[in-house]
Amino acid sequence: MAQIAFILLCHKDPEAIISQARQLTAAGDYMAIHFDARANPTDFQRIQDALRDNQNVTFAKKRIKCGWGEWSLVQASLNAVEAALEAFPRATHFYMLSGDCMAIKSAEFAHDLLDREDVDYIESFDFFESDWIKTGMKEERLIYRHFLNERKHKNLFDASFQLQKKLGLTREIPVDLQVMIGSQWWCLRRRTVEWVMKFCQERKDVMRFFRTTWIPDETFFQTIVRHLVPDEEIRTSTLTFLMFTDYGMPVTFYNDHYDLLLSQDFLFARKISPEAADLKQRLGDLYAAKGVEFQISNEGRSLFRFLTSRGRNGLRFAPRFWEAESSLGRERELLIVVAKKWHVAKRLIHKIKEVTGIETIEYLFDEASCPMPDLGGIQTQMGKRARHRRALMRMLYEYYGTDRMVICMDPKNMEMFQDFFSDRSTARLLEVESIFSDDYLAGHAMRVGLAGKNTPKQSMERLLPTIRADVMHESDRIRDAGFENYYRISEGRDAQENAMALSQFLSISPEQALEIAQTNHLFED
């Protein structure tokens, strides 16, 4: 009878990991855990202490600092697989999971499915012939060497790539390999896993090649398994149910998706919301249950396509199920710097990032040229950014791997402020109060199209009081809104006073706040 060793890669939420391990091993299965070496050591100790007496749980002997798109994710997987092979000689199958995955079938059902056929389950499509990669780099992932984390060192990553491209520093793919691509959520037989580990020891050339490819967790196992295992023993599919939005982000499941998930022809689902406590409890109880019958309808993806297509055509009749409870995330903080003088706000947030390391983005909802990462298209048009602002912000948090972010916004965006402050996340607003000279207001009038170079002086003199009143009105609306976490710095205050507001707004020390408040020429035009 099948016995599964789950290979769990995780980096946060120790209580959820402990619960997941206990639920999956209660039915006699096993788990090998790799907890990111970048994560909080206290969290890892808590997991170890809680699972110390569970003989069906082991840990990777060497923990790796993991980064999206890096080889480190593959190495972490190999370390966990090695630990599982050694600790669990009776395991027949090895199943890759993340901390966001949960079983949507019982262990009884899963074991029966794996016993039916002596095969491996792994997506493995031809890298060059398939359309698995929708946007961005394709061949360039392989033929150039990628040494840096694209998300942490975007400019250096791009510079390295462009330099190699300019100098023609391409490399050959190992001649005996057909590179494949697919989901990293696989389930492999013990024999296959042993073959892969032996291959890793023998083929140092292949290991060197994949260590500097980009996003190797989508190609390494997919290529090696297809190289070692006969085609008839591979099912080119994953047993983990996951869906993606039009913008390339995974769909998140909530409490009201229990019946939908159970009806899918998969063993696990990703990704389950951390806030869906009821769903997680019900799915956790399900895995150890006996005699449960499942009615498979498999309508999840078709329902998703139907609902999203109606929305695109203006026929939306109810909230899309994948947008239910659309929140930035209860654990996240959105720090909004509001300033009419954009150059002042930009100077301020650049200094904030320099001093605190908090990720910052300029006027993303006001300035089309604002530098933005590639998020699958949502960032390309100002209308899309505003219309899908919560989705956009969630994607930015995911992209930068952070729970705190500073953004700049124009004071005219009252509707957006109210929307973000109504979210479950923590929103803070810092208003930057500047002195507006007549020359500045005249320039502002020309920038927004209210005046031109040839506007008569008399007309400009009549216009300026109206513009000044509008600017003051926007500021008054913000103050009158009564936002809970509202702070203000002013050109008319000294650095010590402004530092107090900055310290509260950013939750930083008075010394760091003073360094920011003393930014050279902060308020200058």
Coordinates of C-alpha atoms in Angstrom, one line a residue:
M1 CA 0.0 0.0 0.0
A2 CA 1.2 3.5 -0.8
Q3 CA 2.8 5.6 1.9
I4 CA 3.6 9.2 1.1
A5 CA 6.6 11.2 2.3
F6 CA 5.6 14.8 1.9
I7 CA 8.4 17.3 1.0
L8 CA 7.4 20.5 2.6
L9 CA 9.1 23.8 1.7
C10 CA 8.0 26.6 4.0
H11 CA 9.2 29.9 5.5
K12 CA 6.5 31.3 7.8
D13 CA 3.5 30.6 10.0
P14 CA 4.9 28.0 12.4
E15 CA 1.5 27.1 13.9
A16 CA 0.1 26.3 10.5
I17 CA 3.1 24.1 9.6
I18 CA 2.8 22.2 12.9
S19 CA -0.9 21.7 12.3
Q20 CA -0.3 20.6 8.7
A21 CA 2.4 18.1 9.8
R22 CA 0.2 16.6 12.5
Q23 CA -2.8 16.3 10.1
L24 CA -0.9 14.6 7.3
T25 CA 1.1 12.2 9.5
A26 CA -2.0 11.2 11.5
A27 CA -2.9 8.8 8.7
G28 CA 0.5 7.1 8.7
D29 CA 2.2 9.2 6.1
Y30 CA 5.5 11.0 6.6
M31 CA 6.9 14.5 6.2
A32 CA 10.3 16.1 5.7
I33 CA 10.4 19.8 6.3
H34 CA 12.7 22.4 4.9
F35 CA 12.2 25.7 6.8
D36 CA 13.9 28.7 5.0
A37 CA 17.1 29.7 6.6
R38 CA 16.2 33.3 6.1
A39 CA 13.2 32.9 8.3
N40 CA 12.9 33.7 12.1
P41 CA 15.0 31.2 14.0
T42 CA 12.5 31.3 16.9
D43 CA 9.8 30.1 14.5
F44 CA 11.9 27.1 13.4
Q45 CA 12.7 26.2 17.0
R46 CA 9.0 26.3 17.8
I47 CA 8.3 23.8 14.9
Q48 CA 11.1 21.5 16.0
D49 CA 10.0 21.5 19.6
A50 CA 6.3 20.8 18.7
L51 CA 7.1 17.9 16.3
R52 CA 10.1 16.5 18.2
D53 CA 8.2 13.4 19.4
N54 CA 6.5 12.7 16.0
Q55 CA 8.5 9.8 14.5
N56 CA 6.9 10.5 11.1
V57 CA 8.5 13.9 10.8
T58 CA 12.1 14.8 9.9
F59 CA 13.9 17.9 8.9
A60 CA 16.4 18.7 6.2
K61 CA 19.9 18.4 7.7
K62 CA 21.0 21.6 5.9
R63 CA 18.7 24.6 5.6
I64 CA 19.1 27.0 2.6
K65 CA 18.4 30.7 2.3
C66 CA 15.7 30.6 -0.4
G67 CA 14.8 33.2 -3.0
W68 CA 12.2 33.2 -5.8
G69 CA 13.6 32.2 -9.2
E70 CA 16.9 30.9 -7.7
W71 CA 18.5 27.5 -7.6
S72 CA 18.2 27.7 -3.8
L73 CA 14.6 26.4 -4.1
V74 CA 15.7 23.3 -5.9
Q75 CA 18.6 22.7 -3.5
A76 CA 16.2 23.0 -0.5
S77 CA 13.9 20.4 -2.2
L78 CA 16.9 18.1 -2.7
N79 CA 18.0 18.5 0.9
A80 CA 14.5 17.6 2.2
V81 CA 14.2 14.6 -0.2
E82 CA 17.6 13.3 1.0
A83 CA 16.4 13.5 4.6
A84 CA 13.1 11.8 3.7
L85 CA 14.9 8.9 1.9
E86 CA 17.1 8.3 4.9
A87 CA 14.4 8.6 7.6
F88 CA 11.5 6.9 5.9
P89 CA 12.6 3.6 4.2
R90 CA 8.9 2.5 3.9
A91 CA 7.8 5.6 1.9
T92 CA 6.7 4.6 -1.6
H93 CA 5.9 8.1 -3.0
F94 CA 7.4 11.6 -2.4
Y95 CA 5.0 14.6 -2.8
M96 CA 6.1 18.2 -3.0
L97 CA 4.1 20.7 -0.9
S98 CA 4.2 24.3 0.3
G99 CA 2.8 25.7 3.5
D100 CA -0.1 27.0 1.5
C101 CA -1.2 23.6 0.3
M102 CA -3.9 21.4 1.9
A103 CA -5.4 18.0 1.2
I104 CA -8.8 18.0 -0.6
K105 CA -9.2 14.3 -0.4
S106 CA -8.7 11.7 2.3
A107 CA -5.5 9.7 2.8
E108 CA -7.6 6.6 2.0
F109 CA -8.5 8.1 -1.4
A110 CA -5.0 9.3 -2.1
H111 CA -3.3 6.0 -1.3
D112 CA -5.8 4.1 -3.4
L113 CA -5.2 6.5 -6.4
L114 CA -1.4 6.0 -6.1
D115 CA -1.8 2.2 -5.9
R116 CA -3.8 2.0 -9.1
E117 CA -0.8 2.8 -11.4
D118 CA 2.9 2.5 -11.1
V119 CA 3.6 6.0 -12.4
D120 CA 5.1 9.4 -11.6
Y121 CA 2.9 12.5 -11.6
I122 CA 4.8 15.6 -12.9
E123 CA 4.1 18.2 -15.4
S124 CA 6.8 18.0 -18.0
F125 CA 6.2 19.8 -21.3
D126 CA 8.8 20.6 -24.0
F127 CA 10.5 23.8 -22.9
F128 CA 10.7 25.2 -26.5
E129 CA 7.7 23.8 -28.2
S130 CA 5.0 24.2 -25.5
D131 CA 3.3 27.5 -24.6
W132 CA 3.7 26.9 -20.9
I133 CA 5.6 30.2 -20.5
K134 CA 3.1 33.0 -21.4
T135 CA 5.2 36.1 -21.0
G136 CA 8.8 37.2 -20.3
M137 CA 12.0 35.3 -20.9
K138 CA 12.0 31.9 -22.5
E139 CA 15.2 30.7 -24.1
E140 CA 17.1 33.3 -22.2
R141 CA 16.4 31.4 -19.0
L142 CA 18.7 28.7 -20.2
I143 CA 21.3 30.1 -22.5
Y144 CA 22.5 32.9 -20.3
R145 CA 23.8 32.6 -16.7
H146 CA 21.7 34.1 -14.0
F147 CA 23.6 34.7 -10.7
L148 CA 21.4 37.2 -9.0
N149 CA 17.9 37.3 -7.5
E150 CA 15.7 39.2 -10.0
R151 CA 13.4 40.5 -7.3
K152 CA 16.0 41.7 -4.9
H153 CA 18.5 43.0 -7.4
K154 CA 16.4 44.0 -10.3
N155 CA 18.8 46.5 -11.9
L156 CA 21.9 44.2 -11.4
F157 CA 19.9 41.2 -12.7
D158 CA 19.0 43.1 -15.9
A159 CA 22.5 44.6 -16.3
S160 CA 24.1 41.2 -16.1
F161 CA 21.6 39.8 -18.6
Q162 CA 22.1 42.7 -21.1
L163 CA 25.9 42.5 -20.8
Q164 CA 25.9 38.8 -21.6
K165 CA 23.6 39.4 -24.5
K166 CA 25.7 42.2 -25.8
L167 CA 28.9 40.2 -25.6
G168 CA 27.3 37.1 -27.0
L169 CA 28.1 35.1 -23.8
T170 CA 25.6 32.3 -24.5
R171 CA 26.1 28.7 -23.4
E172 CA 25.1 25.2 -24.7
I173 CA 22.4 23.2 -23.1
P174 CA 23.7 19.7 -22.1
V175 CA 23.5 17.8 -25.4
D176 CA 21.7 14.7 -24.0
L177 CA 19.0 16.6 -22.2
Q178 CA 15.6 17.6 -23.6
V179 CA 14.7 20.5 -21.3
M180 CA 11.2 20.3 -20.0
I181 CA 9.0 22.7 -18.0
G182 CA 6.0 22.4 -15.7
S183 CA 4.6 22.9 -12.2
Q184 CA 6.9 22.3 -9.3
W185 CA 4.2 20.4 -7.4
W186 CA 5.0 16.8 -8.3
C187 CA 4.5 13.3 -6.8
L188 CA 7.3 10.8 -7.6
R189 CA 7.8 7.1 -6.8
R190 CA 10.7 6.2 -4.5
R191 CA 12.6 4.5 -7.3
T192 CA 12.4 7.7 -9.4
V193 CA 13.6 9.9 -6.5
E194 CA 16.5 7.6 -5.9
W195 CA 17.4 7.8 -9.6
V196 CA 17.3 11.6 -9.5
M197 CA 19.5 11.8 -6.4
K198 CA 22.1 9.4 -8.0
F199 CA 21.9 11.5 -11.2
C200 CA 22.7 14.6 -9.2
Q201 CA 25.8 12.9 -7.8
E202 CA 27.1 11.7 -11.2
R203 CA 26.2 14.6 -13.5
K204 CA 28.1 17.6 -12.2
D205 CA 27.8 19.2 -15.6
V206 CA 24.1 19.2 -15.4
M207 CA 24.1 20.5 -11.9
R208 CA 26.3 23.4 -12.9
F209 CA 24.0 24.2 -15.8
F210 CA 20.8 24.3 -13.7
R211 CA 22.4 26.3 -10.8
T212 CA 22.6 29.4 -13.0
T213 CA 19.3 29.0 -15.0
W214 CA 16.4 31.2 -14.1
I215 CA 13.5 29.7 -12.2
P216 CA 15.0 26.2 -12.2
D217 CA 12.2 24.8 -9.9
E218 CA 10.0 24.8 -13.1
T219 CA 12.6 22.9 -15.2
F220 CA 15.0 20.8 -13.1
F221 CA 12.9 17.9 -11.8
Q222 CA 10.7 18.1 -14.9
T223 CA 13.8 17.6 -17.2
I224 CA 15.6 15.0 -15.1
V225 CA 12.6 12.8 -14.5
R226 CA 11.7 12.8 -18.2
H227 CA 15.4 11.9 -18.9
L228 CA 15.4 8.9 -16.5
V229 CA 11.9 7.5 -16.6
P230 CA 10.2 5.9 -19.6
D231 CA 7.4 8.1 -21.1
E232 CA 4.7 5.4 -20.4
E233 CA 5.5 5.7 -16.6
I234 CA 4.9 9.4 -16.5
R235 CA 1.5 11.2 -16.1
T236 CA 2.1 14.8 -17.4
S237 CA 0.0 16.3 -14.8
T238 CA 0.1 17.5 -11.2
L239 CA -2.1 16.1 -8.4
T240 CA -2.2 19.6 -6.8
F241 CA -5.1 21.8 -7.9
L242 CA -4.1 25.4 -8.6
M243 CA -5.4 28.2 -10.8
F244 CA -4.0 31.5 -12.0
T245 CA -5.7 34.9 -12.7
D246 CA -5.3 36.7 -16.0
Y247 CA -2.3 38.5 -14.3
G248 CA -0.4 35.4 -13.5
M249 CA -1.1 35.3 -9.8
P250 CA -2.4 32.2 -8.0
V251 CA -6.1 32.1 -7.1
T252 CA -6.6 32.0 -3.3
F253 CA -9.3 29.8 -1.7
Y254 CA -11.5 30.8 1.2
N255 CA -14.0 29.3 3.7
D256 CA -16.8 29.0 1.2
H257 CA -14.8 27.0 -1.3
Y258 CA -14.9 23.7 0.6
D259 CA -17.4 21.9 -1.7
L260 CA -15.8 23.3 -4.8
L261 CA -12.4 22.0 -3.8
L262 CA -13.6 18.5 -2.9
S263 CA -15.2 18.1 -6.3
Q264 CA -11.9 18.6 -8.1
D265 CA -10.0 15.6 -9.5
F266 CA -6.9 16.4 -7.4
L267 CA -5.4 15.3 -4.1
F268 CA -4.3 18.7 -2.8
A269 CA -5.1 22.4 -3.5
R270 CA -3.0 25.5 -3.5
K271 CA -3.3 28.2 -2.3
I272 CA -5.4 28.2 0.9
S273 CA -5.8 31.6 2.5
P274 CA -4.1 31.9 5.9
E275 CA -7.3 33.6 7.1
A276 CA -9.6 30.7 6.0
A277 CA -9.6 29.1 9.5
D278 CA -12.8 27.1 9.0
L279 CA -11.7 25.7 5.6
K280 CA -8.3 24.7 7.0
Q281 CA -9.9 22.9 9.9
R282 CA -12.4 21.0 7.7
L283 CA -9.7 20.0 5.2
G284 CA -7.4 18.9 8.0
D285 CA -10.0 16.7 9.5
L286 CA -10.8 15.3 6.1
Y287 CA -7.4 13.7 5.5
A288 CA -7.7 11.2 8.3
A289 CA -11.4 10.4 7.6
K290 CA -12.5 6.9 6.5
G291 CA -15.1 5.9 4.0
V292 CA -15.6 9.3 2.5
E293 CA -17.1 9.3 -1.0
F294 CA -16.2 12.1 -3.4
Q295 CA -18.4 13.3 -6.3
I296 CA -15.9 14.6 -8.9
S297 CA -17.3 17.2 -11.2
N298 CA -14.0 19.0 -11.9
E299 CA -15.7 22.3 -12.8
G300 CA -13.3 24.6 -11.0
R301 CA -11.3 26.0 -14.0
S302 CA -14.3 26.2 -16.3
L303 CA -16.3 28.1 -13.7
F304 CA -13.4 30.4 -13.2
R305 CA -13.1 31.1 -16.9
F306 CA -16.9 31.6 -17.2
L307 CA -17.0 34.1 -14.3
T308 CA -14.0 36.1 -15.3
S309 CA -15.1 36.3 -19.0
R310 CA -18.5 37.7 -17.8
G311 CA -16.6 40.3 -15.8
R312 CA -14.5 41.3 -18.9
N313 CA -17.7 41.7 -20.9
G314 CA -19.5 43.8 -18.3
L315 CA -21.9 41.0 -17.5
R316 CA -20.8 40.3 -13.9
F317 CA -23.7 39.3 -11.8
A318 CA -21.9 38.6 -8.5
P319 CA -18.5 38.9 -7.0
R320 CA -16.1 36.5 -8.7
F321 CA -15.4 33.6 -6.3
W322 CA -11.7 34.1 -6.7
E323 CA -12.0 37.7 -5.6
A324 CA -14.0 36.9 -2.5
E325 CA -12.6 38.6 0.6
S326 CA -10.2 40.5 -1.6
S327 CA -7.8 41.9 1.0
L328 CA -4.2 43.0 1.0
G329 CA -3.9 40.6 3.9
R330 CA -4.5 41.1 7.6
E331 CA -0.8 40.9 8.4
R332 CA 0.3 43.6 5.9
E333 CA 0.9 47.3 6.4
L334 CA 0.4 49.9 3.6
L335 CA 2.2 53.2 4.3
I336 CA 0.8 56.0 2.1
V337 CA 2.8 59.2 1.7
V338 CA 0.4 61.9 0.4
A339 CA 2.0 65.0 -1.2
K340 CA 0.9 67.5 -3.8
K341 CA 4.6 68.2 -4.6
W342 CA 5.6 64.9 -6.1
H343 CA 9.3 65.6 -6.1
V344 CA 9.2 66.2 -2.3
A345 CA 7.5 62.9 -1.7
K346 CA 9.9 61.1 -4.0
R347 CA 12.9 62.5 -2.1
L348 CA 11.3 61.5 1.2
I349 CA 10.6 57.8 0.2
H350 CA 14.0 57.4 -1.3
K351 CA 15.5 58.4 2.1
I352 CA 13.0 56.1 3.9
K353 CA 14.2 53.2 1.9
E354 CA 17.8 54.1 2.4
V355 CA 17.4 54.3 6.2
T356 CA 14.9 51.6 6.9
G357 CA 15.1 49.2 4.0
I358 CA 11.3 49.3 3.5
E359 CA 10.2 48.8 -0.1
T360 CA 8.9 52.0 -1.7
I361 CA 7.1 52.8 -4.9
E362 CA 6.4 56.3 -6.3
Y363 CA 3.1 57.6 -7.7
L364 CA 1.9 54.3 -9.1
F365 CA -1.7 55.4 -9.3
D366 CA -0.9 58.9 -10.6
E367 CA 2.1 58.7 -12.9
A368 CA 2.1 56.3 -15.9
S369 CA 5.9 56.4 -16.0
C370 CA 6.3 55.2 -12.4
P371 CA 8.8 52.3 -12.5
M372 CA 6.9 49.1 -11.9
P373 CA 7.9 45.4 -12.1
D374 CA 6.3 43.2 -14.7
L375 CA 3.2 41.8 -13.1
G376 CA 1.6 40.1 -16.1
G377 CA 0.0 43.2 -17.6
I378 CA -2.0 44.7 -14.7
Q379 CA 0.7 47.5 -14.4
T380 CA 0.6 48.6 -18.0
Q381 CA -2.3 51.0 -17.9
M382 CA -3.3 53.6 -15.4
G383 CA -6.9 52.5 -15.6
K384 CA -6.0 48.9 -14.8
R385 CA -3.9 50.0 -11.8
A386 CA -6.8 52.0 -10.3
R387 CA -9.5 49.5 -11.1
H388 CA -7.6 46.5 -9.7
R389 CA -5.8 48.5 -7.0
R390 CA -6.1 45.8 -4.2
A391 CA -5.0 43.1 -6.6
L392 CA -2.1 45.2 -7.8
M393 CA -0.9 45.9 -4.2
R394 CA -1.2 42.2 -3.3
M395 CA 0.9 41.3 -6.3
L396 CA 3.5 43.9 -5.3
Y397 CA 3.7 42.5 -1.8
E398 CA 4.2 39.0 -3.2
Y399 CA 6.7 40.3 -5.8
Y400 CA 8.9 42.0 -3.2
G401 CA 8.4 39.3 -0.6
T402 CA 7.4 41.8 2.1
D403 CA 4.5 42.7 4.4
R404 CA 5.3 46.5 4.6
M405 CA 5.4 48.9 1.7
V406 CA 5.5 52.7 1.3
I407 CA 3.7 54.2 -1.7
C408 CA 3.2 57.8 -2.9
M409 CA -0.3 59.2 -3.8
D410 CA -1.7 62.5 -4.8
P411 CA -4.1 64.1 -2.3
K412 CA -6.9 64.1 -4.8
N413 CA -7.3 60.2 -4.4
M414 CA -9.8 60.3 -1.6
E415 CA -11.7 57.3 -2.8
M416 CA -8.6 55.2 -2.9
F417 CA -7.6 56.3 0.6
Q418 CA -11.0 55.3 2.0
D419 CA -10.8 52.0 0.1
F420 CA -7.4 51.1 1.6
F421 CA -8.3 52.2 5.1
S422 CA -11.4 50.0 4.9
D423 CA -9.3 46.9 4.2
R424 CA -8.2 44.4 6.8
S425 CA -4.6 45.3 6.4
T426 CA -3.1 48.2 8.5
A427 CA -3.1 51.5 6.6
R428 CA -1.2 54.6 7.7
L429 CA -1.2 57.9 6.0
L430 CA 1.5 60.6 6.2
E431 CA 0.5 64.0 4.7
V432 CA 3.5 66.1 3.5
E433 CA 2.5 69.8 3.9
S434 CA 4.4 72.2 1.6
I435 CA 4.4 75.9 1.1
F436 CA 2.9 76.7 -2.4
S437 CA 4.4 79.8 -4.0
D438 CA 2.5 81.5 -6.9
D439 CA 5.3 80.4 -9.3
Y440 CA 4.8 76.8 -8.2
L441 CA 1.0 76.9 -8.6
A442 CA 1.5 78.5 -12.1
G443 CA 3.8 75.6 -13.0
H444 CA 1.3 73.1 -11.6
A445 CA -1.5 74.7 -13.7
M446 CA 0.6 74.2 -16.9
R447 CA 1.5 70.6 -15.9
V448 CA -2.2 69.6 -15.5
G449 CA -3.4 71.6 -18.6
L450 CA -5.2 74.4 -16.9
A451 CA -2.8 77.0 -18.4
G452 CA -0.2 77.2 -21.1
K453 CA 2.9 79.2 -21.8
N454 CA 0.9 81.9 -23.6
T455 CA -1.8 82.2 -20.9
P456 CA -2.2 86.0 -20.3
K457 CA -0.9 87.2 -16.9
Q458 CA -4.3 88.5 -15.9
S459 CA -5.9 85.2 -16.5
M460 CA -3.2 83.4 -14.5
E461 CA -3.7 85.9 -11.6
R462 CA -7.4 85.0 -11.5
L463 CA -6.7 81.3 -11.8
L464 CA -4.1 81.0 -9.0
P465 CA -6.5 81.6 -6.0
T466 CA -8.8 78.9 -7.3
I467 CA -5.9 76.4 -7.7
R468 CA -4.7 77.3 -4.2
A469 CA -8.2 76.8 -2.7
D470 CA -8.5 73.4 -4.5
V471 CA -5.1 72.3 -3.0
M472 CA -6.2 73.3 0.4
H473 CA -9.6 71.7 0.0
E474 CA -7.9 68.3 -0.8
S475 CA -5.9 68.6 2.3
D476 CA -8.9 69.5 4.4
R477 CA -10.9 66.5 3.1
I478 CA -8.1 64.2 4.2
R479 CA -8.0 65.7 7.7
D480 CA -11.8 65.7 8.0
A481 CA -12.0 62.0 7.0
G482 CA -10.8 61.0 10.4
F483 CA -8.4 58.3 9.4
E484 CA -7.2 56.4 12.4
N485 CA -3.5 56.4 11.5
Y486 CA -3.0 59.9 10.2
Y487 CA 0.3 61.8 10.5
R488 CA 1.6 65.0 9.1
I489 CA 5.0 66.6 8.5
S490 CA 5.3 70.2 7.3
E491 CA 7.7 72.5 5.6
G492 CA 7.0 75.0 8.4
R493 CA 8.0 72.7 11.2
D494 CA 11.6 71.9 12.4
A495 CA 13.2 68.5 11.8
Q496 CA 12.6 67.4 15.4
E497 CA 8.8 67.9 15.1
N498 CA 8.7 66.1 11.7
A499 CA 10.8 63.3 13.1
M500 CA 8.1 62.6 15.8
A501 CA 5.5 62.1 13.1
L502 CA 7.8 60.0 10.9
S503 CA 8.7 57.8 13.9
Q504 CA 5.1 57.0 14.5
F505 CA 4.2 56.6 10.8
L506 CA 7.0 54.2 10.1
S507 CA 7.3 52.6 13.6
I508 CA 11.0 53.3 13.7
S509 CA 13.4 54.8 16.3
P510 CA 13.5 58.5 16.9
E511 CA 17.1 58.5 15.6
Q512 CA 16.2 56.9 12.3
A513 CA 13.2 59.3 12.0
L514 CA 15.4 62.3 12.6
E515 CA 17.9 61.2 9.9
I516 CA 15.0 61.0 7.4
A517 CA 13.6 64.4 8.6
Q518 CA 17.0 66.0 8.0
T519 CA 17.1 64.9 4.4
N520 CA 19.0 67.6 2.4
H521 CA 16.8 70.0 0.5
L522 CA 13.7 67.9 1.3
F523 CA 11.1 70.6 0.7
E524 CA 13.0 72.6 -2.0
D525 CA 11.4 73.2 -5.4

